[in-house]
PDB file of C-alpha atoms in Angstrom:
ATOM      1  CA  UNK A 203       0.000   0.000   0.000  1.00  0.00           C
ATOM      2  CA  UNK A 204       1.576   3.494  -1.188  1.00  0.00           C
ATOM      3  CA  UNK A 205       1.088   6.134   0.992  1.00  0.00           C
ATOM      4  CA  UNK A 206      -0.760   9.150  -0.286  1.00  0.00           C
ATOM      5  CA  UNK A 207       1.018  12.449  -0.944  1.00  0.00           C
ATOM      6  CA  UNK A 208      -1.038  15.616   0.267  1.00  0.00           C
ATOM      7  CA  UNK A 209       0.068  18.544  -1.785  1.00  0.00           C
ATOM      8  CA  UNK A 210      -0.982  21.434   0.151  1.00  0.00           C
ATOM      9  CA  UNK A 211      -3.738  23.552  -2.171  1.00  0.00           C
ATOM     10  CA  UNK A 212      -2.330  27.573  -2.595  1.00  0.00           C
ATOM     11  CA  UNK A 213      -4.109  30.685  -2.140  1.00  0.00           C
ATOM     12  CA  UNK A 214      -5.636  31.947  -4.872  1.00  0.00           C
ATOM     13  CA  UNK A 215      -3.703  34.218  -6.816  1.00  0.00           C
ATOM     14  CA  UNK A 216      -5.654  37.542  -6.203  1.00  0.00           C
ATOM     15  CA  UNK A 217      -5.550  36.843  -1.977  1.00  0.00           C
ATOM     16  CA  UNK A 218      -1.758  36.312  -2.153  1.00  0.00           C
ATOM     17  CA  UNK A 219      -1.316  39.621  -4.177  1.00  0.00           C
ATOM     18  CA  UNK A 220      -2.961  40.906  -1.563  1.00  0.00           C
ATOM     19  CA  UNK A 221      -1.604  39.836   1.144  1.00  0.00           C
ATOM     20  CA  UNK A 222       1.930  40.416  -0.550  1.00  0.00           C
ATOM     21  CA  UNK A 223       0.844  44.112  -0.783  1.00  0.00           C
ATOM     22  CA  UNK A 224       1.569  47.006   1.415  1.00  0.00           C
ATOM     23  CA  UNK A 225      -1.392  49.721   2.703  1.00  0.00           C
ATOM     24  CA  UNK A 226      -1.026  52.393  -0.419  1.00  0.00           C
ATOM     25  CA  UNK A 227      -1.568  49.298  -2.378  1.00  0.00           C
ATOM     26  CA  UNK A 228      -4.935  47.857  -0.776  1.00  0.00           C
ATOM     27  CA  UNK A 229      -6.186  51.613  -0.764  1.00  0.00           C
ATOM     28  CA  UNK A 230      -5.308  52.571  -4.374  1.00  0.00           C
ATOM     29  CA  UNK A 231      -7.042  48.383  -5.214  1.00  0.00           C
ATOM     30  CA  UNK A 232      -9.736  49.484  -3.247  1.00  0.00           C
ATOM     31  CA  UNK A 233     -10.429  52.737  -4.633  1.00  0.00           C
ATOM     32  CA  UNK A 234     -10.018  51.141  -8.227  1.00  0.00           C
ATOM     33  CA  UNK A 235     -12.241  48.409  -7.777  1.00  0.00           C
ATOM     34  CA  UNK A 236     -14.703  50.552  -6.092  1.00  0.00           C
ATOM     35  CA  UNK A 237     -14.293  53.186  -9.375  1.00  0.00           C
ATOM     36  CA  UNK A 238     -14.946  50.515 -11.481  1.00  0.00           C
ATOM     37  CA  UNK A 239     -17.956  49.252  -9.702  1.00  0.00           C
ATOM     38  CA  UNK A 240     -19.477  53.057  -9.733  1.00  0.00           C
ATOM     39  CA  UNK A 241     -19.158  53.353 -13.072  1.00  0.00           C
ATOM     40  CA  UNK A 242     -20.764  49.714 -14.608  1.00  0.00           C
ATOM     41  CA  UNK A 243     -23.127  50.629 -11.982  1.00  0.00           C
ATOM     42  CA  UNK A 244     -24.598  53.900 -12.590  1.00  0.00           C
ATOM     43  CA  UNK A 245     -27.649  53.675 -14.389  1.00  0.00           C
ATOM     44  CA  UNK A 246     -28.363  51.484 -11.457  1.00  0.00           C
ATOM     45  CA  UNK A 247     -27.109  54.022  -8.560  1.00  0.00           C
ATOM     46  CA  UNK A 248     -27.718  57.110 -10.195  1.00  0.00           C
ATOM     47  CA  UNK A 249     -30.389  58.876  -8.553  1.00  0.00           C
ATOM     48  CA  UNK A 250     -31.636  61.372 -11.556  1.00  0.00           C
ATOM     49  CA  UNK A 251     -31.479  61.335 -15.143  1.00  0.00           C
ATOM     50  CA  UNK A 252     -27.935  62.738 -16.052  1.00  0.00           C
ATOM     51  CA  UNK A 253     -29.502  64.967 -18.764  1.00  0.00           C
ATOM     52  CA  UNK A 254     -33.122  65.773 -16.022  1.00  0.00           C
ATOM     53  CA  UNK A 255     -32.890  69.549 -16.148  1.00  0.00           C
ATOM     54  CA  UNK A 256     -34.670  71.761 -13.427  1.00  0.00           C
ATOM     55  CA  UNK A 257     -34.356  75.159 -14.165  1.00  0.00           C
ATOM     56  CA  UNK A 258     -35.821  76.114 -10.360  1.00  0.00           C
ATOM     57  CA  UNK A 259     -33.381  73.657  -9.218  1.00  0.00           C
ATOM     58  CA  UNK A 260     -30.177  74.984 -10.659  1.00  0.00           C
ATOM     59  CA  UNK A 261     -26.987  75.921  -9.184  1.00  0.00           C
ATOM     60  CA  UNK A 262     -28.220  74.098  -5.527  1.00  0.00           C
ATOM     61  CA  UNK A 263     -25.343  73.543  -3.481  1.00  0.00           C
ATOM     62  CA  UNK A 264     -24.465  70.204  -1.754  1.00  0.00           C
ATOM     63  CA  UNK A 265     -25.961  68.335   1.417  1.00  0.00           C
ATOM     64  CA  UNK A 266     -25.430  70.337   4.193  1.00  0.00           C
ATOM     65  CA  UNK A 267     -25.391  73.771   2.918  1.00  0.00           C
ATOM     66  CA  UNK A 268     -28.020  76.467   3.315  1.00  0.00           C
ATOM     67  CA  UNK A 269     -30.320  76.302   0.157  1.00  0.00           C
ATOM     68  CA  UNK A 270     -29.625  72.300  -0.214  1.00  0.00           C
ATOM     69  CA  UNK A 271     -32.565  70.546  -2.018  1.00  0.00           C
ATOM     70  CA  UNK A 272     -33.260  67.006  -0.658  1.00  0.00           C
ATOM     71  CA  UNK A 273     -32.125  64.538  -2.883  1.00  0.00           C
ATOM     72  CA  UNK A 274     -29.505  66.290  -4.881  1.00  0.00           C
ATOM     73  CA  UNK A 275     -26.454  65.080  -2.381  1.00  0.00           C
ATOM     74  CA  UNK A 276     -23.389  66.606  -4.240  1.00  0.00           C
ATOM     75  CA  UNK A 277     -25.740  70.000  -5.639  1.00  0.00           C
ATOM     76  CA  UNK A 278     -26.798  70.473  -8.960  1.00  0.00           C
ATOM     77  CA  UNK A 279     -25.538  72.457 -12.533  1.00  0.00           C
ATOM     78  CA  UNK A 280     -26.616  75.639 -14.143  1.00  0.00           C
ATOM     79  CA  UNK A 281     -29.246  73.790 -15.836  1.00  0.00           C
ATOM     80  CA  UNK A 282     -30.767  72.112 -12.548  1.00  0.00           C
ATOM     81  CA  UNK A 283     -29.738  68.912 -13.732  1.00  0.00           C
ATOM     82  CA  UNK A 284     -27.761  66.898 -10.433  1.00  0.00           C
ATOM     83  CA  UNK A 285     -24.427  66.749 -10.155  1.00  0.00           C
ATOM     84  CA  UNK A 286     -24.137  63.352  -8.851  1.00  0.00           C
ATOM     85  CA  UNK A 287     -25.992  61.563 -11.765  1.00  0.00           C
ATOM     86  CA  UNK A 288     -23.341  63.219 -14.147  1.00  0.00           C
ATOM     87  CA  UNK A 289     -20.458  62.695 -12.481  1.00  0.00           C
ATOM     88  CA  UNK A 290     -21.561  58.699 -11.940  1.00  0.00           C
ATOM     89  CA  UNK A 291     -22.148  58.284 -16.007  1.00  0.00           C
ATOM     90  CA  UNK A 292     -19.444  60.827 -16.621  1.00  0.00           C
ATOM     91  CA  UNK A 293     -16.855  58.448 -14.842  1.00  0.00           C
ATOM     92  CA  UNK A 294     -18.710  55.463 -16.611  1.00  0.00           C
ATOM     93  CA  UNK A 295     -18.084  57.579 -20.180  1.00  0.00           C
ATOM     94  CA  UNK A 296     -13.945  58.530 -19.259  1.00  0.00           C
ATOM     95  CA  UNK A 297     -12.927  55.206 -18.066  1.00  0.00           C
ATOM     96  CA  UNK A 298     -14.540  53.080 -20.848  1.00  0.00           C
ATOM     97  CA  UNK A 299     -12.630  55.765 -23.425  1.00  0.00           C
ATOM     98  CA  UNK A 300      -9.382  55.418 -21.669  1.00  0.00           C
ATOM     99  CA  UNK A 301      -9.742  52.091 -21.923  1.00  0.00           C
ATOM    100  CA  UNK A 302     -10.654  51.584 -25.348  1.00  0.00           C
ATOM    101  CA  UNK A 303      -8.192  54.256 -26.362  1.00  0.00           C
ATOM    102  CA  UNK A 304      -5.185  52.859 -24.245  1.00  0.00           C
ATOM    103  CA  UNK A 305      -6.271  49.187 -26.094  1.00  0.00           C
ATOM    104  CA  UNK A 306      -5.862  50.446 -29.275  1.00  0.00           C
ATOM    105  CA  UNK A 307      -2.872  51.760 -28.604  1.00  0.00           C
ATOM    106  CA  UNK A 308      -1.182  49.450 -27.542  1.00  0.00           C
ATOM    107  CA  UNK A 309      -2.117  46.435 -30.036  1.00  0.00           C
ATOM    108  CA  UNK A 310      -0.909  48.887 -32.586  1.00  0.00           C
ATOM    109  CA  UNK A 311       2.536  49.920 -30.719  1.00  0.00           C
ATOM    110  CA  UNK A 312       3.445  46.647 -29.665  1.00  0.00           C
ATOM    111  CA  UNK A 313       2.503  44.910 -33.080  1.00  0.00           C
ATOM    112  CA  UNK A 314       4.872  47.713 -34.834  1.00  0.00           C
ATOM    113  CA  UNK A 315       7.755  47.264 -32.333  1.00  0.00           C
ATOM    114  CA  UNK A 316       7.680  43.813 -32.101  1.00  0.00           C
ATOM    115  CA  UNK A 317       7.697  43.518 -35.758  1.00  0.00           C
ATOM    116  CA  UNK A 318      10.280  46.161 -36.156  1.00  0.00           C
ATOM    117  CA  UNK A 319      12.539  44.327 -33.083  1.00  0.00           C
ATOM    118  CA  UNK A 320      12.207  40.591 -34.849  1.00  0.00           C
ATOM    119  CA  UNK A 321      12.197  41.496 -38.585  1.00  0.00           C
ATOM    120  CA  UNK A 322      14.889  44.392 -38.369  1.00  0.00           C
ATOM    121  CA  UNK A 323      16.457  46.290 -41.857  1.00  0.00           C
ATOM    122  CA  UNK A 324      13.885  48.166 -44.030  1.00  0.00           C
ATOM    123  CA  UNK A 325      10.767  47.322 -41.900  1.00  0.00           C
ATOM    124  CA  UNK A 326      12.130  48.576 -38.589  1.00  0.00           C
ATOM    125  CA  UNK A 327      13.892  51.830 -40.252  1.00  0.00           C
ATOM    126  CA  UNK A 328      10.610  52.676 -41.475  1.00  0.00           C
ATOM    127  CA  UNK A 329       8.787  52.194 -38.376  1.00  0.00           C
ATOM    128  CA  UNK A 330      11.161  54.028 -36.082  1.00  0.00           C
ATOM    129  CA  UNK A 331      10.808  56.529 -38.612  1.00  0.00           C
ATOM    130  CA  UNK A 332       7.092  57.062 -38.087  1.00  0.00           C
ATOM    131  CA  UNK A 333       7.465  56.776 -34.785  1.00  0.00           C
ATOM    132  CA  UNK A 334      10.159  59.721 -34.895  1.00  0.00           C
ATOM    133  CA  UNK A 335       7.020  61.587 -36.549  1.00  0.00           C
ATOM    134  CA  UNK A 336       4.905  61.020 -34.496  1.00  0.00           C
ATOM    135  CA  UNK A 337       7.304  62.248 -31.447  1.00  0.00           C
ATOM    136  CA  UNK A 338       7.980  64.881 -33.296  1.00  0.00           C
ATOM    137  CA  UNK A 339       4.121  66.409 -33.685  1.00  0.00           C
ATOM    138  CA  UNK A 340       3.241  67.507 -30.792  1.00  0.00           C
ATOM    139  CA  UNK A 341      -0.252  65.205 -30.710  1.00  0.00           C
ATOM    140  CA  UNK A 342      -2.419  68.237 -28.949  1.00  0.00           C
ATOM    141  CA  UNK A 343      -2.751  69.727 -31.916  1.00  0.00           C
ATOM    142  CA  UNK A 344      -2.530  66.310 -34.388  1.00  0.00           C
ATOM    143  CA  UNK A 345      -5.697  66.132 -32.118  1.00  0.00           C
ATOM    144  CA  UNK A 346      -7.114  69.207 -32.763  1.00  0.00           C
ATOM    145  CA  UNK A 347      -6.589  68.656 -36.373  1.00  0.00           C
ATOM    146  CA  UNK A 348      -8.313  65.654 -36.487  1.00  0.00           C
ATOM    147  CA  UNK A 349     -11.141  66.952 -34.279  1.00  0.00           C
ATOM    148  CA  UNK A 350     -11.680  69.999 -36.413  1.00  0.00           C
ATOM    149  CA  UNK A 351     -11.844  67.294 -39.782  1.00  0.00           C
ATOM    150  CA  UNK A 352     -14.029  64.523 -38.582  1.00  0.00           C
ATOM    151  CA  UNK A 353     -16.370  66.215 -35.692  1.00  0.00           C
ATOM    152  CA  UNK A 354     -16.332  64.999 -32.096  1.00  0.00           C
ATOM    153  CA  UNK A 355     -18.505  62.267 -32.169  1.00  0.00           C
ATOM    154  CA  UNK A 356     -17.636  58.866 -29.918  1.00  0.00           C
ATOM    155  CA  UNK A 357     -16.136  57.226 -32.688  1.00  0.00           C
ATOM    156  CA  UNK A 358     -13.287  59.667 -33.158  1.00  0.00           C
ATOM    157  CA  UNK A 359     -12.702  60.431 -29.898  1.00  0.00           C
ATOM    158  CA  UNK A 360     -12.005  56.430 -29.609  1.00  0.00           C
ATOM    159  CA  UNK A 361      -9.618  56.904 -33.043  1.00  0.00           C
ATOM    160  CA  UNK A 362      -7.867  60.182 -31.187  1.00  0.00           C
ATOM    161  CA  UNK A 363      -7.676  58.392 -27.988  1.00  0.00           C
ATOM    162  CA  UNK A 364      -6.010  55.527 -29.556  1.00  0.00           C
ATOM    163  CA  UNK A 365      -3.482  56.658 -31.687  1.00  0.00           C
ATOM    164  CA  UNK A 366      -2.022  58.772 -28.542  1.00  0.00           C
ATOM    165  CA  UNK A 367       1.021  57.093 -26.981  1.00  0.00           C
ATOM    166  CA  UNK A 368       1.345  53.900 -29.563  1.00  0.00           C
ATOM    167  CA  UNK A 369       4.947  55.425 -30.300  1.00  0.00           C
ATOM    168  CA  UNK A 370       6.271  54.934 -26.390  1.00  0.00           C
ATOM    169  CA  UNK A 371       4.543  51.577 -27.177  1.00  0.00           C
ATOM    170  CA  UNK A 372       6.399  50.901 -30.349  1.00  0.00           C
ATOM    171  CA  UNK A 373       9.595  52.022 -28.800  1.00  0.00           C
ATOM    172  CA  UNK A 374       9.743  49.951 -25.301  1.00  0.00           C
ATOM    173  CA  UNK A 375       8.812  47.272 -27.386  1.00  0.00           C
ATOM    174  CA  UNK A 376      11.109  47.437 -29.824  1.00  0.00           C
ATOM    175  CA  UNK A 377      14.474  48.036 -27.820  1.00  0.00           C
ATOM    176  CA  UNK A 378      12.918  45.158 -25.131  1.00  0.00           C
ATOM    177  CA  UNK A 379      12.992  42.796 -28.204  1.00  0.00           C
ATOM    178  CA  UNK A 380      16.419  43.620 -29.179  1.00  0.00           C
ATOM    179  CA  UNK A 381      17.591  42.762 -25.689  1.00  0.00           C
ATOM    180  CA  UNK A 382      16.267  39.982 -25.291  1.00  0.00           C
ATOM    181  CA  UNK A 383      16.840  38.277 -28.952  1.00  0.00           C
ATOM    182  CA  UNK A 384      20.476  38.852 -27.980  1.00  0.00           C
ATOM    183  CA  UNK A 385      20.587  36.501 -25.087  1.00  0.00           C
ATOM    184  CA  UNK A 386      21.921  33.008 -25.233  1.00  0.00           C
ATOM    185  CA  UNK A 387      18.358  31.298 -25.027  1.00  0.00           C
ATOM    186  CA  UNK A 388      16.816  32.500 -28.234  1.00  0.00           C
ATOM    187  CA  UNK A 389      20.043  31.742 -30.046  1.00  0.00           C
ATOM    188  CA  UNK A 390      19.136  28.632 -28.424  1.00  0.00           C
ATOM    189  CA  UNK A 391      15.402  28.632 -29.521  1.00  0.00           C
ATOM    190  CA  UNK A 392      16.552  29.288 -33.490  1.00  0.00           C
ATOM    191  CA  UNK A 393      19.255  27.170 -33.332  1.00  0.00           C
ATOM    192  CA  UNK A 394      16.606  24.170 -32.424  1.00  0.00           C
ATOM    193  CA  UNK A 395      14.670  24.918 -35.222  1.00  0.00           C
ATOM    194  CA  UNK A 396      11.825  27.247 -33.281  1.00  0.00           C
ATOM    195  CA  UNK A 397      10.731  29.906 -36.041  1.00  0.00           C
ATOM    196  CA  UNK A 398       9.843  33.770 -35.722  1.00  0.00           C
ATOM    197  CA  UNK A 399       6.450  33.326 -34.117  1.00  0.00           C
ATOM    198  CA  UNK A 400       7.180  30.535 -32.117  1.00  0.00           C
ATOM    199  CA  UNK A 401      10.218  32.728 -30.134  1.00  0.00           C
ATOM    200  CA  UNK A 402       7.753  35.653 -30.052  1.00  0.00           C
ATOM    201  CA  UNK A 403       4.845  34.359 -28.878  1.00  0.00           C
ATOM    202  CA  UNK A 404       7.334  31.645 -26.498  1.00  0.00           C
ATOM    203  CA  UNK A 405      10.488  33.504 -25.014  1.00  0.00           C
ATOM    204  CA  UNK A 406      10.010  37.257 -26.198  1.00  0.00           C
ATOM    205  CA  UNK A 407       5.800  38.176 -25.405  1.00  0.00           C
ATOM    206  CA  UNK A 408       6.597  36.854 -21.257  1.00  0.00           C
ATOM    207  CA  UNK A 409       9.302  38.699 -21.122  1.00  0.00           C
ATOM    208  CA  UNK A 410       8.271  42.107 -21.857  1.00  0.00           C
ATOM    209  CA  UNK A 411       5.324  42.116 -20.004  1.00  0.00           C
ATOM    210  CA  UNK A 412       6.487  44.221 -17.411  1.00  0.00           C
ATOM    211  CA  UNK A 413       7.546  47.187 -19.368  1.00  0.00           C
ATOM    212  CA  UNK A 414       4.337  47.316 -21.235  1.00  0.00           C
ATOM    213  CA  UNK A 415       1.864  47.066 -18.174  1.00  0.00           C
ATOM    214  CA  UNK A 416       3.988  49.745 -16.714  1.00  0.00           C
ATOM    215  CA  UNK A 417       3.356  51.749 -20.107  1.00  0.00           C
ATOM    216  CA  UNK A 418      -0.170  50.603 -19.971  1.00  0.00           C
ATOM    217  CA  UNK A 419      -0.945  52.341 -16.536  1.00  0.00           C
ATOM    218  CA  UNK A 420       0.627  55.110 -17.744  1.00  0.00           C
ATOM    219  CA  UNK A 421      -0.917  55.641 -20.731  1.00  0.00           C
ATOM    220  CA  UNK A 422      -4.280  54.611 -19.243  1.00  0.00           C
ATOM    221  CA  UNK A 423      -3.974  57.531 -16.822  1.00  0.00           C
ATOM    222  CA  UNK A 424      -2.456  60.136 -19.688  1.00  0.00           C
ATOM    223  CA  UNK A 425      -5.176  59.456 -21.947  1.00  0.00           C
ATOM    224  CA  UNK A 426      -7.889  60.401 -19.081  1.00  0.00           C
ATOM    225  CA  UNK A 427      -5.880  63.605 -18.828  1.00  0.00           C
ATOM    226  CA  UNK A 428      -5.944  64.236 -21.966  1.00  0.00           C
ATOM    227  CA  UNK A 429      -9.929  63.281 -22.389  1.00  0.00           C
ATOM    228  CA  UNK A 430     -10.337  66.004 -20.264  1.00  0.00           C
ATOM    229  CA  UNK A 431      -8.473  68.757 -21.863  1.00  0.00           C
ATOM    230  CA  UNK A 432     -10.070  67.612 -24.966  1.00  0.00           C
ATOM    231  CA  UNK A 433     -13.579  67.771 -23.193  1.00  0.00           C
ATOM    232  CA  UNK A 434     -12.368  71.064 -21.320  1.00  0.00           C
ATOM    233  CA  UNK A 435     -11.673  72.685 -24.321  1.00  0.00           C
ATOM    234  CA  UNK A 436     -15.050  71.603 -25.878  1.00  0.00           C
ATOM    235  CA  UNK A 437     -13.628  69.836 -28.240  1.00  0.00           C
ATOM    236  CA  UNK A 438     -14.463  66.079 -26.936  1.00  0.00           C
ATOM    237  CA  UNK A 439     -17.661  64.081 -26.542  1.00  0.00           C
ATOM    238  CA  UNK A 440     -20.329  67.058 -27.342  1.00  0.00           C
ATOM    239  CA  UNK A 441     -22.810  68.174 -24.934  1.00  0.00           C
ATOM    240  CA  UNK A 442     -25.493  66.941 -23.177  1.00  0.00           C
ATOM    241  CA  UNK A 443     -23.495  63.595 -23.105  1.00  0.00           C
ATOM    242  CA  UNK A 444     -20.908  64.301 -19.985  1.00  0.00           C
ATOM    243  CA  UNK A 445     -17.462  63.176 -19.278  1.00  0.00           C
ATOM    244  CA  UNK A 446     -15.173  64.426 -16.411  1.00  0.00           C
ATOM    245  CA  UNK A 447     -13.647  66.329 -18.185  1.00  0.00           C
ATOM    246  CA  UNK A 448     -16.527  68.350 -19.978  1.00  0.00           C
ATOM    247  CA  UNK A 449     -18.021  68.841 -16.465  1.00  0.00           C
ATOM    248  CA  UNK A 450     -14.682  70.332 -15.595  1.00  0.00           C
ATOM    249  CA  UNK A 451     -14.966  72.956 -18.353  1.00  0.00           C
ATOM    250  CA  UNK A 452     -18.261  73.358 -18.207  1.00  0.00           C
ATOM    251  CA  UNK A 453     -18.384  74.112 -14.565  1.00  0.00           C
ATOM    252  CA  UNK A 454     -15.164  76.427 -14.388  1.00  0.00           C
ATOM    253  CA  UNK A 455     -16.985  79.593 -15.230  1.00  0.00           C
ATOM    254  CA  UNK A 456     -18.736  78.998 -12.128  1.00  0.00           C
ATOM    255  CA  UNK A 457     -15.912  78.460  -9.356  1.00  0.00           C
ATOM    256  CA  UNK A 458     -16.265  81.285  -7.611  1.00  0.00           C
ATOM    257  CA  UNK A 459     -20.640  80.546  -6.844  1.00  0.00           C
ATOM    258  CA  UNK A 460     -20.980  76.640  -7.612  1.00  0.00           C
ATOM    259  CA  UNK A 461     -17.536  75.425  -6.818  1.00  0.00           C
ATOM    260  CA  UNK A 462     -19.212  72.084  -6.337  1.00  0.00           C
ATOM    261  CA  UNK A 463     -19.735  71.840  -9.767  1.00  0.00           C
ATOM    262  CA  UNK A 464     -16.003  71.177 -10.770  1.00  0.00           C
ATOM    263  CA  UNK A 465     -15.102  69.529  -7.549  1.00  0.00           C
ATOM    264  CA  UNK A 466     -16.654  66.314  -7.970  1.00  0.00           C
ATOM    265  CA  UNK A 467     -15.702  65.363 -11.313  1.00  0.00           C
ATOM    266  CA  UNK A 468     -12.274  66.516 -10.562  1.00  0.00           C
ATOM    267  CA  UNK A 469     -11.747  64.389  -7.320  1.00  0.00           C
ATOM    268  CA  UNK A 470     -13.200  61.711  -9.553  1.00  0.00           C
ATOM    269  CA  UNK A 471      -9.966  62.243 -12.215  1.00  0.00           C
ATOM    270  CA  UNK A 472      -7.443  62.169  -9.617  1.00  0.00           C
ATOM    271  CA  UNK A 473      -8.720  59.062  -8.097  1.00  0.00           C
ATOM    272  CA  UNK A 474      -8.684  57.738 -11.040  1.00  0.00           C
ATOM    273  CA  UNK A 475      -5.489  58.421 -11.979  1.00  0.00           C
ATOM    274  CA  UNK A 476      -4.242  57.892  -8.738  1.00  0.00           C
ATOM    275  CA  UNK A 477      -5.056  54.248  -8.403  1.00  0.00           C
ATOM    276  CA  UNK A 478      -4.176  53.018 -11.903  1.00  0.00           C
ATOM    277  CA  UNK A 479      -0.537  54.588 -11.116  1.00  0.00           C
ATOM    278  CA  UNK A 480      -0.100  52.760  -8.172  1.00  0.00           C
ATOM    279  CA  UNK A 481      -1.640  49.446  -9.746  1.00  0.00           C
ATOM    280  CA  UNK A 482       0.524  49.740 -12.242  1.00  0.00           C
ATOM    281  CA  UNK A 483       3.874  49.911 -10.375  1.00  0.00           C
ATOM    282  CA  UNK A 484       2.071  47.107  -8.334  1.00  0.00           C
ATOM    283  CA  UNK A 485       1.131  44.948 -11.400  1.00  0.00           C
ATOM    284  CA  UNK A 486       5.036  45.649 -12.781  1.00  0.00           C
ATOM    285  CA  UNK A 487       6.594  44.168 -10.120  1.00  0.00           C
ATOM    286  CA  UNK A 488       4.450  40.489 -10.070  1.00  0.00           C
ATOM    287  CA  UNK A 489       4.548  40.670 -13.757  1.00  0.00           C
ATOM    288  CA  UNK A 490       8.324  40.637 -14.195  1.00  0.00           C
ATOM    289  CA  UNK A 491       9.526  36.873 -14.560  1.00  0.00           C
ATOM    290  CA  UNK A 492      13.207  38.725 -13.990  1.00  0.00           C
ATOM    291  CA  UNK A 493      11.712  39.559 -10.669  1.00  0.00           C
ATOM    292  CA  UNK A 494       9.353  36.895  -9.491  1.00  0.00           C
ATOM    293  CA  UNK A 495      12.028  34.309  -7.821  1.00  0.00           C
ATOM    294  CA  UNK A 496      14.067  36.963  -5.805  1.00  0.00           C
TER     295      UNK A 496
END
């Protein structure tokens, strides 16, 4: 009779990153997680209709202020409408375009500098030369352009949003993949017969993941940023549709009466941006095979 071997079961990943972090990272995981959670939820939490207006309701300041209206918790707008409500699908609107726009750019930076680090010669001078171009615009105004051409509907605000940053993709990825097809096991890998994709997809892809979740945070946080310029200088997602950002701009000609207006959607951005910076470093350092075993 063989005696059985218990193999003690692990924690699940998620609890031991947790438990493996320290208290700036369970805050800025629990303020992301509860970010995210507000924004899939708001047309459930919301308690108005984001675009209600209530002209004998406008410019009501927040709970616990003299003229407060019951039921409008963080005040309301110059056009009545609550405050709350906008800032709830406003965070729902910024987050899902950072996200699509930090997406895009990515799969299109890291497909061009992992082609341009593997395939080398003509394709990879022409790459780094577009990327050089692209550097070289300053992309405020490549957005403006673009803007001024095609409207500001969602669609090309996704387009903008995407194409911003895919050059600090292309680049990270492209000098990480020269690195690392220098070492001794992907001279290995070819020499064995393993082709292009193979080592790309095998030894190359888990190696740079740490660089480009790093760049992903980043760019994830830059591209709210810049949503919000965009939307502060009225030239993102158009009105009566609201963003952070647009509430921002809209709301700044009324700082000095209806300061509440602005700082809402504004705490809301540097939550936002807070926590995905912090995640990111966070992510970057359990991502890293170089760093995983130490």
């Amino acid at each position: 009779m063989t005696a059985s071997t218990h193999i003690p079961s692990r924690a699940p990943f998620l609890l031991t990153l947790w438990r493996d972090s320290n208290v700036i990272q369970k805050a800025a995981a629990l303020i992301g997680l509860a970010l995210v959670l507000m924004a899939l939820l708001a047309p459930l939490i919301a308690p108005y209709d984001p675009l209600a207006q209530s002209l004998i309701s406008r410019l009501r300041p927040p709970l616990g202020f003299e003229r407060y209206k019951d039921g409008f918790y963080l005040g309301t707008d110059e056009l009545g409408r609550d405050v709350l409500s906008r800032s709830l699908h406003g965070l729902q609107l910024t987050l899902g375009l950072a996200l699509a726009g930090a997406t895009i750019g990515l799969l299109i930076g890291g497909t061009l500098g992992l082609f341009a680090g593997l395939r080398r010669g003509w394709a990879e001078d022409a790459i780094m030369a577009a990327v050089d171009l692209q550097i070289a615009v300053p992309f405020t105004l490549l957005a403006l352009l673009i803007l001024a051409l095609f409207g500001s509907s969602l669609t090309v605000m996704i387009c903008v949003l995407g194409i911003a940053g895919w050059e600090q993709y292309a680049r990270i990825v492209r000098a990480e993949v020269r690195k690392i097809t220098e070492l001794p096991f992907i001279e290995a890998a070819r020499a064995s017969g393993g082709g292009q994709r193979y080592i790309a997809l095998t030894h190359v892809l888990p190696n740079i993941v740490s660089p480009l979740v790093v760049q992903f945070t980043l760019s994830l946080s830059n591209i709210v940023i810049l949503e919000s310029t965009l939307s502060f200088l009225g030239l993102g997602v158009q009105p009566p549709t609201a963003t952070l950002g647009s509430m921002v701009g809209y709301g700044r000609d009324y700082m000095p009466t209806a300061p509440w207006m602005v700082i809402a959607p504004a705490a809301l951005i540097i939550l936002v941006t807070f926590s995905v910076q912090i995640l990111g470093d966070w992510l970057r350092d359990r991502a890293d095979v170089r760093l995983r075993d130490r």
